[in-house]
XYZ file of C-alpha atoms in Angstrom:
160
model
C -74.443 -113.230 66.560
C -71.922 -110.085 66.140
C -70.335 -109.147 63.598
C -67.968 -111.439 62.241
C -69.907 -114.228 63.476
C -72.874 -114.666 60.919
C -73.719 -118.301 60.367
C -72.406 -119.465 56.980
C -75.015 -121.401 54.851
C -72.798 -125.009 56.198
C -73.411 -124.191 59.779
C -69.803 -122.714 60.136
C -68.794 -118.495 60.549
C -66.220 -116.987 59.432
C -63.772 -117.802 61.451
C -64.252 -121.355 61.499
C -64.049 -121.787 58.072
C -60.949 -120.038 57.706
C -59.677 -122.655 60.377
C -61.287 -125.390 58.194
C -59.137 -123.981 55.721
C -55.895 -123.788 56.316
C -55.545 -127.436 57.420
C -56.333 -129.059 54.158
C -57.281 -125.885 51.218
C -58.254 -126.670 47.424
C -56.330 -123.601 46.617
C -53.145 -122.666 47.391
C -53.292 -118.698 46.289
C -49.410 -116.945 46.005
C -48.623 -113.613 46.524
C -44.971 -113.065 45.637
C -44.815 -108.668 46.435
C -41.706 -106.895 46.388
C -41.917 -102.794 47.723
C -45.550 -103.904 47.001
C -47.408 -101.340 49.944
C -48.847 -99.121 47.033
C -50.895 -102.000 45.283
C -51.063 -104.780 48.116
C -54.215 -103.910 50.210
C -56.456 -104.726 46.275
C -54.268 -107.547 46.127
C -55.325 -108.830 48.932
C -58.923 -107.683 49.434
C -59.609 -109.762 46.099
C -59.184 -113.397 47.316
C -60.274 -112.035 50.746
C -63.933 -111.797 48.791
C -64.017 -114.724 46.433
C -67.283 -116.398 46.959
C -65.025 -119.816 46.761
C -64.774 -120.054 50.195
C -61.427 -122.923 49.866
C -58.163 -121.825 49.948
C -55.327 -120.554 51.584
C -53.295 -117.361 51.115
C -49.830 -117.138 51.285
C -47.688 -113.550 50.999
C -44.178 -113.815 50.035
C -42.550 -110.072 50.487
C -39.295 -110.534 48.668
C -36.986 -108.486 51.108
C -39.542 -105.136 50.976
C -38.088 -101.994 51.971
C -40.880 -100.268 51.983
C -44.196 -100.920 54.534
C -45.552 -103.976 52.502
C -44.883 -105.430 55.789
C -46.758 -103.621 58.068
C -49.651 -102.986 55.527
C -49.621 -107.664 55.366
C -49.674 -107.991 58.974
C -52.977 -106.593 59.153
C -54.380 -109.351 57.419
C -52.081 -112.155 59.746
C -55.609 -114.077 60.241
C -56.225 -114.435 56.821
C -53.417 -115.684 55.313
C -49.530 -116.231 55.650
C -46.431 -114.044 55.768
C -43.276 -114.876 54.751
C -40.319 -112.627 54.228
C -37.286 -113.274 51.814
C -33.860 -111.640 51.249
C -34.311 -109.801 47.525
C -34.346 -113.120 45.395
C -36.365 -112.565 42.346
C -39.688 -112.997 41.935
C -39.136 -116.143 40.951
C -37.676 -116.940 43.962
C -40.983 -115.535 45.285
C -43.429 -118.249 43.707
C -40.923 -121.010 44.210
C -40.947 -120.355 48.144
C -44.514 -119.879 48.537
C -44.770 -123.475 46.503
C -42.178 -125.062 48.959
C -44.750 -123.918 51.960
C -48.244 -124.535 50.033
C -50.834 -126.832 51.305
C -53.744 -126.424 48.883
C -53.815 -129.515 45.194
C -54.354 -126.571 43.188
C -51.599 -123.023 43.484
C -52.337 -119.968 41.824
C -50.547 -117.197 41.337
C -50.992 -113.463 42.002
C -49.219 -110.490 41.125
C -48.838 -108.362 44.293
C -50.419 -104.995 42.037
C -52.969 -107.526 40.106
C -56.533 -108.962 41.784
C -59.416 -111.845 41.370
C -62.793 -110.665 40.152
C -65.118 -112.304 42.774
C -66.211 -115.060 41.586
C -62.842 -115.819 40.027
C -61.879 -119.250 41.664
C -65.417 -120.794 41.714
C -65.813 -120.679 38.150
C -62.097 -122.163 37.152
C -62.912 -124.411 39.980
C -65.571 -125.549 38.704
C -64.518 -125.658 35.390
C -61.201 -128.378 36.711
C -63.822 -130.023 38.782
C -65.598 -131.049 35.779
C -63.240 -131.600 33.471
C -61.289 -135.022 32.948
C -57.508 -134.936 34.231
C -56.399 -136.557 30.625
C -57.975 -133.468 28.843
C -57.165 -130.527 31.448
C -53.502 -128.805 30.904
C -54.502 -125.255 33.054
C -56.574 -123.011 33.761
C -56.640 -119.506 32.896
C -59.281 -116.517 33.397
C -60.516 -113.589 31.519
C -58.352 -110.468 31.535
C -59.603 -106.981 32.168
C -57.527 -103.975 31.210
C -57.827 -101.042 33.905
C -57.850 -97.493 31.591
C -55.919 -95.334 33.710
C -52.687 -96.770 33.068
C -50.307 -94.869 30.475
C -49.792 -96.969 27.827
C -51.426 -98.379 25.116
C -53.671 -101.723 24.866
C -52.094 -104.282 22.536
C -54.453 -106.892 21.268
C -53.791 -109.198 18.337
C -50.731 -107.087 17.740
C -52.663 -103.796 17.215
C -52.477 -101.001 19.724
C -55.775 -99.287 20.536
C -55.046 -95.646 22.390
C -56.418 -95.526 25.739
């Protein structure tokens, strides 16, 4: 088979998986974006490369004036792109929720990313816990030391 046509363990190629996921995904990942052209590629890539594959990706462009639209449209066959006039990040997240088809909602900021196994383990935690005992599922935090500000841990600042 040609590139991108390799069969997975369940017998579907990547295109067939994407088509199946779009119908009824387990998780809807929502990325609100505003002038995110410098950061949005790694955020999108971190969703596309998840080991857990039952998701849809929705990018809500909140009135960007840079080339965010052009960058996101490079992935148009792998996500849904929605544009709205600038209303703020909360309105962009809410629009994503309204458009979501998944049973669960995951928010990812345009300048953040998920680790490769992030949703695999979160979904297992969610699936294996009785609903009556579950309020929220969340992951860990990794600090990127490239950022030029102190790292805070339990109220104390640590230098980079």
